[in-house]
Short mmCIF file of C-alpha atoms (C1' of nucleotides) in Angstrom, two decimals:
data_model
loop_
_atom_site.label_atom_id
_atom_site.label_comp_id
_atom_site.label_asym_id
_atom_site.label_seq_id
_atom_site.Cartn_x
_atom_site.Cartn_y
_atom_site.Cartn_z
CA MET A 26 31.44 -12.56 11.95
CA ASN A 27 31.25 -8.83 11.67
CA PHE A 28 27.90 -7.11 12.27
CA PRO A 29 28.40 -3.36 12.88
CA ARG A 30 24.61 -3.16 13.07
CA THR A 31 22.54 -6.28 13.35
CA ILE A 32 19.29 -6.18 11.43
CA PHE A 33 16.96 -9.14 11.46
CA HIS A 34 14.25 -9.77 8.89
CA VAL A 35 11.37 -12.22 9.21
CA ASP A 36 9.27 -13.33 6.27
CA GLY A 37 6.26 -15.65 6.53
CA ASP A 38 6.36 -18.53 4.03
CA SER A 39 3.25 -18.68 1.79
CA PHE A 40 1.77 -16.59 4.53
CA PHE A 41 -1.89 -16.30 3.55
CA ALA A 42 -2.25 -19.94 2.66
CA ALA A 43 -0.30 -20.97 5.74
CA CYS A 44 -2.61 -18.92 8.00
CA GLU A 45 -5.62 -20.65 6.51
CA VAL A 46 -4.13 -24.05 7.25
CA ALA A 47 -3.03 -23.06 10.74
CA SER A 48 -6.50 -21.85 11.64
CA ARG A 49 -8.18 -24.89 10.05
CA PRO A 50 -6.07 -27.91 10.94
CA TRP A 51 -8.06 -30.27 8.73
CA LEU A 52 -6.51 -28.50 5.73
CA LYS A 53 -3.08 -29.64 6.78
CA GLY A 54 -1.21 -31.52 4.09
CA LYS A 55 -3.71 -30.48 1.41
CA PRO A 56 -3.09 -28.27 -1.59
CA VAL A 57 -4.67 -24.95 -0.64
CA VAL A 58 -4.63 -21.61 -2.45
CA THR A 59 -6.10 -18.22 -1.58
CA GLY A 60 -7.35 -15.42 -3.82
CA ARG A 61 -10.77 -16.73 -4.85
CA GLU A 62 -12.15 -13.20 -5.11
CA ARG A 63 -9.38 -12.21 -7.54
CA GLY A 64 -9.60 -15.08 -9.93
CA ILE A 65 -5.86 -15.71 -9.59
CA VAL A 66 -3.70 -17.34 -6.93
CA SER A 67 -2.51 -15.00 -4.16
CA ALA A 68 -0.77 -17.61 -2.04
CA ALA A 69 -0.34 -21.36 -2.31
CA THR A 70 0.71 -24.02 0.20
CA TYR A 71 3.74 -26.09 -0.70
CA GLU A 72 1.45 -29.01 -1.53
CA ALA A 73 -0.19 -26.77 -4.14
CA LYS A 74 3.14 -25.48 -5.38
CA ALA A 75 4.28 -29.05 -5.84
CA LEU A 76 1.56 -29.41 -8.48
CA GLY A 77 3.12 -26.55 -10.40
CA ILE A 78 0.80 -23.86 -9.13
CA SER A 79 2.46 -20.52 -8.51
CA ARG A 80 1.39 -17.02 -7.64
CA ALA A 81 -0.83 -15.45 -10.30
CA THR A 82 -1.89 -18.79 -11.79
CA ARG A 83 -5.44 -18.42 -13.04
CA LEU A 84 -7.98 -20.14 -10.86
CA LEU A 85 -9.98 -21.37 -13.83
CA GLU A 86 -6.90 -23.28 -14.86
CA VAL A 87 -6.38 -24.60 -11.34
CA LYS A 88 -9.96 -25.84 -11.16
CA LYS A 89 -9.70 -27.57 -14.48
CA LYS A 90 -6.35 -29.22 -14.02
CA PHE A 91 -6.41 -29.89 -10.29
CA PRO A 92 -9.94 -30.27 -8.96
CA GLN A 93 -8.53 -31.47 -5.63
CA VAL A 94 -7.07 -28.04 -4.84
CA ILE A 95 -8.97 -26.10 -2.17
CA ILE A 96 -9.59 -22.51 -3.26
CA LEU A 97 -10.31 -20.00 -0.52
CA PRO A 98 -11.16 -16.30 -0.53
CA SER A 99 -8.69 -13.99 1.21
CA ASP A 100 -9.42 -13.37 4.86
CA TYR A 101 -7.30 -10.38 5.82
CA ASP A 102 -8.63 -10.12 9.35
CA THR A 103 -7.23 -13.54 10.15
CA TYR A 104 -3.90 -12.81 8.50
CA ALA A 105 -3.64 -9.56 10.43
CA LEU A 106 -4.21 -11.48 13.65
CA TYR A 107 -1.36 -13.86 12.90
CA ALA A 108 0.82 -10.93 11.89
CA GLN A 109 0.16 -9.27 15.23
CA ARG A 110 1.21 -12.42 17.05
CA MET A 111 4.33 -12.61 14.93
CA TYR A 112 5.38 -9.05 15.83
CA ASP A 113 4.70 -9.71 19.51
CA ILE A 114 6.90 -12.78 19.57
CA VAL A 115 9.81 -10.88 18.01
CA ARG A 116 9.21 -8.09 20.53
CA ARG A 117 10.04 -10.52 23.32
CA TYR A 118 13.64 -10.10 22.18
CA THR A 119 13.73 -6.38 21.46
CA PRO A 120 11.29 -3.48 21.41
CA LEU A 121 12.94 -2.28 18.20
CA VAL A 122 10.57 -4.05 15.83
CA GLU A 123 9.22 -2.56 12.64
CA GLU A 124 5.92 -3.99 11.49
CA TYR A 125 6.79 -3.77 7.85
CA SER A 126 3.90 -5.62 6.23
CA ILE A 127 1.27 -8.22 6.95
CA ASP A 128 3.83 -11.00 6.67
CA GLU A 129 7.16 -9.34 7.39
CA CYS A 130 8.97 -7.46 10.09
CA PHE A 131 12.40 -6.07 10.83
CA ALA A 132 14.13 -6.01 14.21
CA ASP A 133 17.30 -4.31 15.38
CA LEU A 134 19.28 -6.84 17.42
CA THR A 135 22.48 -4.80 17.63
CA GLY A 136 24.45 -5.77 20.72
CA LEU A 137 21.98 -8.39 21.86
CA ALA A 138 24.18 -11.46 21.32
CA GLU A 139 26.97 -10.00 23.44
CA GLU A 140 24.46 -8.95 26.06
CA ARG A 141 23.04 -12.46 26.32
CA GLY A 142 26.37 -14.20 26.02
CA THR A 143 25.37 -16.02 22.86
CA THR A 144 25.86 -15.78 19.11
CA TYR A 145 23.71 -14.07 16.51
CA GLU A 146 23.21 -17.36 14.81
CA ALA A 147 21.80 -18.91 18.00
CA LEU A 148 19.67 -15.84 18.58
CA ALA A 149 18.21 -15.90 15.09
CA LYS A 150 17.50 -19.59 15.45
CA ALA A 151 15.78 -19.05 18.78
CA ILE A 152 13.45 -16.38 17.37
CA LYS A 153 12.65 -18.50 14.35
CA ASP A 154 11.87 -21.57 16.47
CA ASP A 155 9.74 -19.48 18.78
CA LEU A 156 7.71 -18.18 15.87
CA GLU A 157 7.26 -21.56 14.28
CA THR A 158 6.27 -23.47 17.38
CA SER A 159 3.94 -20.79 18.74
CA LEU A 160 2.16 -20.03 15.48
CA GLY A 161 2.37 -23.29 13.59
CA LEU A 162 3.64 -21.44 10.53
CA SER A 163 6.98 -21.54 8.80
CA PHE A 164 9.22 -18.49 8.51
CA SER A 165 12.32 -17.54 6.58
CA VAL A 166 14.69 -15.31 8.48
CA GLY A 167 17.74 -13.30 7.58
CA LEU A 168 20.33 -11.46 9.61
CA SER A 169 22.74 -8.89 8.28
CA VAL A 170 24.05 -5.36 8.68
CA ASN A 171 21.14 -3.32 7.27
CA LYS A 172 17.65 -3.72 5.90
CA VAL A 173 18.56 -4.27 2.26
CA ALA A 174 21.06 -6.98 3.18
CA ALA A 175 18.71 -8.56 5.73
CA LYS A 176 16.07 -8.86 2.98
CA ILE A 177 18.60 -10.56 0.75
CA ALA A 178 19.41 -12.95 3.58
CA SER A 179 15.83 -13.93 4.39
CA LYS A 180 15.03 -14.53 0.73
CA TRP A 181 18.17 -16.56 0.17
CA ASN A 182 16.83 -19.85 1.38
CA LYS A 183 13.09 -20.28 1.29
CA PRO A 184 11.06 -21.83 2.82
CA SER A 185 12.09 -22.00 6.45
CA GLY A 186 15.55 -20.64 5.77
CA LEU A 187 17.99 -19.05 8.17
CA THR A 188 20.75 -17.02 6.56
CA LEU A 189 23.38 -14.81 8.13
CA ILE A 190 25.31 -12.37 5.99
CA PRO A 191 28.08 -10.69 7.96
CA LEU A 192 29.70 -7.63 6.44
CA GLU A 193 32.67 -9.53 5.03
CA LEU A 194 30.43 -11.97 3.11
CA LEU A 195 28.14 -9.40 1.55
CA PRO A 196 30.05 -9.24 -1.78
CA GLU A 197 29.75 -13.01 -2.19
CA TYR A 198 25.99 -12.78 -1.95
CA THR A 199 25.52 -9.68 -4.08
CA ALA A 200 27.65 -11.20 -6.82
CA LYS A 201 25.11 -13.99 -7.22
CA LEU A 202 22.06 -11.72 -7.10
CA PRO A 203 20.48 -10.12 -10.20
CA ILE A 204 20.08 -6.40 -9.57
CA GLY A 205 16.33 -6.56 -10.16
CA LYS A 206 15.91 -8.84 -7.15
CA VAL A 207 17.17 -6.20 -4.76
CA TRP A 208 14.52 -4.63 -2.52
CA GLY A 209 13.67 -1.23 -3.98
CA ILE A 210 14.91 -1.92 -7.52
CA GLY A 211 11.89 -2.32 -9.72
CA ARG A 212 11.45 -3.05 -13.37
CA SER A 213 12.20 0.34 -14.77
CA THR A 214 15.34 0.88 -12.70
CA ALA A 215 16.55 -2.59 -13.58
CA ILE A 216 16.17 -1.78 -17.28
CA GLN A 217 18.05 1.48 -16.83
CA MET A 218 20.85 -0.33 -15.07
CA LYS A 219 21.12 -3.03 -17.67
CA LYS A 220 21.78 -0.31 -20.24
CA LYS A 221 24.71 0.82 -18.10
CA GLY A 222 26.09 -2.68 -17.93
CA ILE A 223 24.89 -3.44 -14.41
CA VAL A 224 23.58 -6.99 -14.13
CA THR A 225 24.19 -8.16 -10.56
CA ALA A 226 23.84 -6.34 -7.27
CA PHE A 227 27.61 -6.55 -6.98
CA ASP A 228 28.04 -4.80 -10.34
CA PHE A 229 26.07 -1.91 -8.93
CA ALA A 230 27.73 -1.90 -5.52
CA SER A 231 31.20 -1.77 -7.06
CA ARG A 232 30.46 1.26 -9.22
CA ASP A 233 32.01 4.56 -8.32
CA ARG A 234 30.00 6.53 -5.75
CA HIS A 235 30.22 9.61 -7.90
CA PHE A 236 28.69 7.82 -10.84
CA VAL A 237 25.79 6.65 -8.70
CA ARG A 238 25.11 10.14 -7.33
CA GLU A 239 25.11 11.57 -10.84
CA ASN A 240 22.86 8.95 -12.37
CA PHE A 241 20.31 7.83 -9.82
CA PRO A 242 17.73 9.37 -7.48
CA LYS A 243 18.01 9.31 -3.73
CA PRO A 244 16.27 6.00 -3.01
CA ILE A 245 18.62 4.18 -5.36
CA GLN A 246 21.65 5.93 -3.84
CA GLU A 247 20.55 4.68 -0.44
CA ILE A 248 20.33 1.13 -1.73
CA TYR A 249 23.83 1.52 -3.14
CA GLU A 250 25.15 2.44 0.30
CA GLU A 251 23.51 -0.55 1.92
CA LEU A 252 24.73 -2.98 -0.72
CA ASN A 253 28.16 -1.79 0.34
CA GLY A 254 27.45 -2.50 3.98
CA GLY A 255 26.44 1.02 4.99
CA PHE A 256 23.29 1.98 6.83
CA SER A 257 20.73 4.28 5.29
CA HIS A 258 17.31 2.82 6.10
CA ASP A 259 16.31 3.43 9.69
CA LEU A 260 13.98 1.06 11.44
CA HIS A 261 10.59 2.51 12.24
CA ALA A 262 9.76 0.75 15.46
CA GLY A 263 6.38 0.97 17.08
CA VAL A 264 3.05 1.57 15.46
CA ARG A 265 2.77 4.24 12.84
CA GLU A 266 0.43 6.97 13.90
CA ASP A 267 1.15 9.47 11.21
CA GLN A 268 -0.40 7.59 8.34
CA ALA A 269 -0.37 9.75 5.25
CA SER A 270 -3.34 8.41 3.33
CA ILE A 271 -6.22 6.00 3.35
CA GLN A 272 -7.50 4.44 0.20
CA ARG A 273 -10.25 2.18 -0.96
CA THR A 274 -10.46 0.67 -4.41
CA ARG A 275 -12.53 -2.08 -5.92
CA THR A 276 -12.65 -3.89 -9.22
CA PHE A 277 -15.99 -5.14 -10.46
CA ARG A 278 -16.91 -7.77 -12.97
CA PRO A 279 -18.10 -7.55 -15.64
CA PRO A 280 -16.85 -4.08 -16.61
CA SER A 281 -19.55 -1.46 -16.90
CA SER A 282 -20.37 1.78 -18.65
CA SER A 283 -23.34 2.68 -16.48
CA ARG A 284 -22.90 6.09 -14.90
CA GLU A 285 -25.16 5.24 -11.97
CA PHE A 286 -23.47 1.96 -11.22
CA ILE A 287 -19.97 3.36 -11.41
CA PHE A 288 -20.87 6.26 -9.18
CA SER A 289 -22.38 3.84 -6.69
CA GLU A 290 -19.12 1.90 -6.68
CA LEU A 291 -17.27 5.11 -5.95
CA SER A 292 -19.79 6.01 -3.26
CA ARG A 293 -19.30 2.66 -1.60
CA ASN A 294 -15.55 3.13 -1.62
CA VAL A 295 -15.97 6.55 -0.07
CA GLU A 296 -18.16 5.11 2.67
CA GLU A 297 -15.70 2.37 3.48
CA ALA A 298 -12.78 4.77 3.49
CA CYS A 299 -14.71 6.96 5.93
CA VAL A 300 -15.28 4.01 8.25
CA LYS A 301 -11.53 3.58 8.40
CA LEU A 302 -11.04 7.28 8.91
CA ARG A 303 -13.40 7.33 11.89
CA ARG A 304 -11.90 4.19 13.33
CA HIS A 305 -8.57 6.00 13.53
CA GLY A 306 -10.18 9.20 14.78
CA LEU A 307 -9.05 11.05 11.67
CA PHE A 308 -10.43 13.65 9.30
CA THR A 309 -9.46 14.25 5.69
CA THR A 310 -8.86 17.48 3.80
CA HIS A 311 -7.78 16.21 0.37
CA ILE A 312 -9.32 13.57 -1.80
CA SER A 313 -8.40 12.03 -5.08
CA PHE A 314 -10.47 9.57 -7.01
CA PHE A 315 -10.10 7.56 -10.16
CA ILE A 316 -12.15 5.46 -12.48
CA LYS A 317 -10.15 2.83 -14.26
CA SER A 318 -10.99 1.86 -17.81
CA GLN A 319 -10.99 -1.61 -19.24
CA GLU A 320 -7.71 -0.65 -20.92
CA PHE A 321 -6.19 0.12 -17.53
CA SER A 322 -6.06 3.87 -18.01
CA TYR A 323 -6.88 5.97 -14.98
CA HIS A 324 -9.12 9.03 -15.05
CA GLY A 325 -9.76 11.27 -12.10
CA THR A 326 -8.73 14.36 -10.20
CA ASP A 327 -7.58 15.67 -6.88
CA LEU A 328 -9.79 17.94 -4.82
CA SER A 329 -9.37 19.97 -1.66
CA LEU A 330 -12.29 19.99 0.71
CA PRO A 331 -13.63 23.21 2.22
CA HIS A 332 -13.19 21.68 5.66
CA ALA A 333 -11.86 18.54 7.29
CA THR A 334 -14.42 15.77 7.44
CA ASN A 335 -14.95 12.09 8.13
CA VAL A 336 -18.44 11.59 6.73
CA PRO A 337 -19.10 10.36 3.20
CA GLN A 338 -21.77 12.95 2.42
CA ASP A 339 -19.24 15.79 2.44
CA ILE A 340 -16.85 13.92 0.20
CA LEU A 341 -19.52 12.78 -2.22
CA ALA A 342 -20.85 16.31 -2.54
CA ALA A 343 -17.39 17.49 -3.54
CA LEU A 344 -16.92 14.52 -5.82
CA LYS A 345 -20.16 14.62 -7.74
CA ARG A 346 -19.26 17.32 -10.25
CA ALA A 347 -15.72 16.11 -10.80
CA PHE A 348 -17.10 12.66 -11.46
CA GLU A 349 -19.53 13.96 -14.06
CA ASP A 350 -16.65 15.75 -15.79
CA THR A 351 -14.49 12.64 -15.77
CA PHE A 352 -16.99 9.99 -16.71
CA SER A 353 -17.45 9.25 -20.38
CA PRO A 354 -20.60 7.33 -21.34
CA ARG A 355 -18.70 5.68 -24.14
CA GLY A 356 -16.05 4.33 -21.79
CA LEU A 357 -16.00 0.84 -20.34
CA TYR A 358 -14.77 0.76 -16.75
CA ARG A 359 -13.49 -1.97 -14.47
CA ALA A 360 -12.68 -0.29 -11.14
CA THR A 361 -13.02 2.83 -9.06
CA GLY A 362 -10.99 4.11 -6.16
CA ILE A 363 -10.71 6.92 -3.67
CA ARG A 364 -7.76 8.14 -1.69
CA LEU A 365 -8.02 10.39 1.33
CA SER A 366 -4.96 12.40 2.31
CA GLY A 367 -4.11 15.49 4.28
CA LEU A 368 -5.25 13.58 7.37
CA THR A 369 -5.68 15.42 10.66
CA THR A 370 -6.77 14.31 14.09
CA ALA A 371 -9.44 16.94 14.53
CA ASN A 372 -11.81 18.89 12.33
CA THR A 373 -10.48 22.14 13.72
CA LEU A 374 -11.20 24.00 10.53
CA THR A 375 -14.92 23.66 10.98
CA ALA A 376 -14.93 25.70 14.16
CA HIS A 377 -16.74 28.85 13.08
CA LEU A 378 -15.40 29.36 9.65
CA PHE A 379 -18.29 27.74 7.90
CA ASN A 380 -21.93 28.22 8.43
CA ASP A 381 -22.90 24.63 7.86
CA THR A 382 -21.07 23.29 10.87
CA THR A 383 -24.36 22.33 12.47
CA ARG A 384 -25.06 19.92 9.70
CA THR A 385 -21.60 18.42 9.85
CA ASP A 386 -21.84 18.01 13.59
CA THR A 387 -25.20 16.32 13.26
CA LEU A 388 -23.78 13.93 10.70
CA GLY A 389 -20.84 13.33 12.98
CA GLU A 390 -23.18 12.33 15.79
CA MET A 391 -25.17 10.14 13.48
CA TYR A 392 -22.09 8.27 12.32
CA LYS A 393 -21.08 7.65 15.88
CA ALA A 394 -24.35 5.77 16.21
CA ILE A 395 -23.94 4.03 12.87
CA ASP A 396 -20.44 2.87 13.78
CA LYS A 397 -21.86 1.39 16.96
CA VAL A 398 -24.53 -0.46 15.03
CA ASP A 399 -21.91 -1.82 12.66
CA HIS A 400 -19.73 -2.85 15.54
CA LYS A 401 -22.58 -4.74 17.17
CA TYR A 402 -24.23 -6.34 14.17
CA GLY A 403 -21.44 -6.55 11.61
CA LYS A 404 -19.97 -4.42 8.90
CA ASN A 405 -22.04 -2.26 6.57
CA MET A 406 -25.40 -2.57 8.30
CA VAL A 407 -26.21 0.97 7.28
CA VAL A 408 -25.21 2.19 3.83
CA LEU A 409 -25.93 5.21 1.69
CA GLY A 410 -28.62 5.00 -0.95
CA ALA A 411 -26.03 6.26 -3.41
CA SER A 412 -23.99 3.09 -2.89
CA LEU A 413 -26.88 0.71 -3.21
CA MET A 414 -26.32 -0.40 -6.78
CA SER A 415 -22.86 -1.51 -5.82
CA TRP A 416 -24.19 -3.77 -3.07
CA LYS A 417 -26.72 -5.26 -5.42
CA SER A 418 -24.11 -6.04 -8.04
CA ARG A 419 -23.36 -9.54 -9.10
CA GLY A 420 -19.76 -9.36 -7.99
CA GLU A 421 -20.92 -9.32 -4.41
CA MET A 422 -22.29 -12.83 -4.69
CA GLU A 423 -18.91 -14.32 -5.49
CA GLY A 424 -17.46 -13.42 -2.14
CA ASN A 425 -20.41 -13.85 0.18
CA GLY A 426 -22.76 -16.23 -1.52
CA PRO A 427 -26.37 -15.70 -2.44
CA ASP A 428 -27.70 -16.09 1.10
CA VAL A 429 -25.99 -13.02 2.32
CA LYS A 430 -27.21 -11.18 -0.69
CA ASN A 431 -30.84 -12.12 -0.17
CA ASN A 432 -30.60 -11.29 3.46
CA LEU A 433 -29.25 -7.92 2.58
CA PHE A 434 -32.38 -6.92 0.81
CA ARG A 435 -35.09 -8.32 2.96
CA LYS A 436 -34.28 -5.98 5.76
CA ARG A 437 -33.89 -2.71 3.93
CA PHE A 438 -36.04 0.30 4.41
CA GLY A 439 -35.63 3.84 3.23
CA MET A 440 -34.73 6.56 5.65
CA PRO A 441 -34.64 10.22 4.81
CA PHE A 442 -31.21 11.82 4.91
CA LEU A 443 -29.39 8.58 5.51
CA GLY A 444 -30.37 7.01 2.26
CA GLU A 445 -31.33 3.48 3.03
CA VAL A 446 -31.10 1.34 6.11
CA ARG A 447 -31.37 -2.33 6.51
"C1'" DT B 256 8.99 48.12 -18.19
"C1'" DC B 257 13.07 45.24 -17.93
"C1'" DT B 258 14.64 41.99 -15.56
"C1'" DG B 259 19.05 39.04 -11.45
"C1'" DG B 260 19.16 35.71 -8.10
"C1'" DG B 261 17.23 33.10 -4.64
"C1'" DG B 262 13.79 30.94 -1.81
"C1'" DT B 263 9.30 28.29 -0.38
"C1'" DC B 264 5.27 25.69 -1.10
"C1'" DC B 265 2.33 22.76 -3.61
"C1'" DT B 266 0.94 19.29 -6.97
"C1'" DA B 267 1.09 15.67 -10.44
"C1'" DG B 268 3.07 11.73 -11.65
"C1'" DG B 269 6.36 8.02 -11.43
"C1'" DA B 270 8.39 4.15 -9.15
"C1'" DC B 271 8.32 0.89 -5.79
"C1'" DC B 272 6.74 -2.20 -2.01
"C1'" DC B 273 3.80 -6.24 0.00
"C1'" DT C 261 1.95 -12.51 -15.03
"C1'" DC C 262 -3.10 -9.27 -19.06
"C1'" DT C 263 -3.20 -7.28 -14.13
"C1'" DG C 264 -6.37 -6.95 -6.74
"C1'" DG C 265 -5.92 -3.75 -3.03
"C1'" DG C 266 -3.39 -0.76 0.11
"C1'" DG C 267 0.35 1.93 0.93
"C1'" DT C 268 5.14 5.14 0.77
"C1'" DC C 269 8.57 8.25 -1.05
"C1'" DC C 270 10.83 11.26 -4.46
"C1'" DT C 271 11.15 14.72 -8.15
"C1'" DA C 272 10.20 18.17 -11.58
"C1'" DG C 273 7.98 22.12 -12.47
"C1'" DG C 274 4.69 25.87 -11.65
"C1'" DA C 275 3.10 29.66 -8.66
"C1'" DC C 276 4.39 33.00 -5.81
"C1'" DC C 277 7.44 35.90 -3.02
"C1'" DC C 278 11.39 39.08 -1.95
#
DNA sequence: TCTGGGGTCCTAGGACCC
DNA sequence: TCTGGGGTCCTAGGACCC
């Protein structure tokens, strides 16, 4: 078997649902789905899938047809914990591990089989067994010559599959694979390709290189190379420190046309994005926000801030006018979102360029204290008055239950400058 | 005061991923 | 599949410069 480079891909089977079962053993063997807060299925155990439930099935339908199914809200903190353990186990074999997503990773095993006097098949099996026995979850793994091919391999046989695609077998696999299933080929590219007579991944791979260069953008050209056994996607091992953006978005139900409420939703998103910013020790210089209409159209703008910041007050001040310009009282909206980009590690710009640095520094100090309070007593102990309507909203009850909601309000008191504290 | 050729930087928007 | 939330990368085109 020929592996010029040896790229390994791990994919957790029904990951979210499987994590729930692993952390609550009494759920074992039961049909469990996650995604309660969304109203549709995010992940389903195989017992649930056996009933005919698949991703994106409506939960109302699930409840009606299968009352025995256990419906859980997503718990990303737990999933992230399992993901971390998964990466660490793979790292026992090589430091070259890319933490690709919450349920996937890539590893570069090039040369390792020879080094250990074993085969790649045995090596892949060992990693898979290690993962499954240590975590109590099932994984599908794939081994091939690059990332695109390794993804094909891990998807080939789910759940709990182990597939090796050496260079010489790649055409056999691509010939059986619709082009739209290839990692990086989305709907619109697939449609474009169909018009050019490309149906399978092999159809694409066997086209003339010149034709591909002429007709497709760079990312698609890179996929072309990898479908032919080349190597164009490097592994990004280690943790990413140069994150480009942080975003926070939230859908609310029912949709609303209240200016105050929608701004409070935005304000809450800004606050939560800032928490993340501070946790990473970052400051933002560019923001973009949107409000999303019931018809799924997005309205919003991008803004540059006068100086780098990590406190919500600065961002909201910049946002206020743009929001007023964007918001239409006749519109019906279903979500808001904020994205922070132009991230830097220090607010160097503030130095002596602006005369309100004192205020910003004071706010900075205050948020240090607030972050400590949140760390000690739980998230969102202190929130801005501007966000308050969002916390009061009905949608909140669905996730946390009425107790939390009542609790939230008993302990509130107003505080100048900060808005409201509870 | 009529206009060549070439470069950089930024932004909006599209496409894609899990 | 009538649709949640969090990301990345690329490209075209405008602004500006020599």
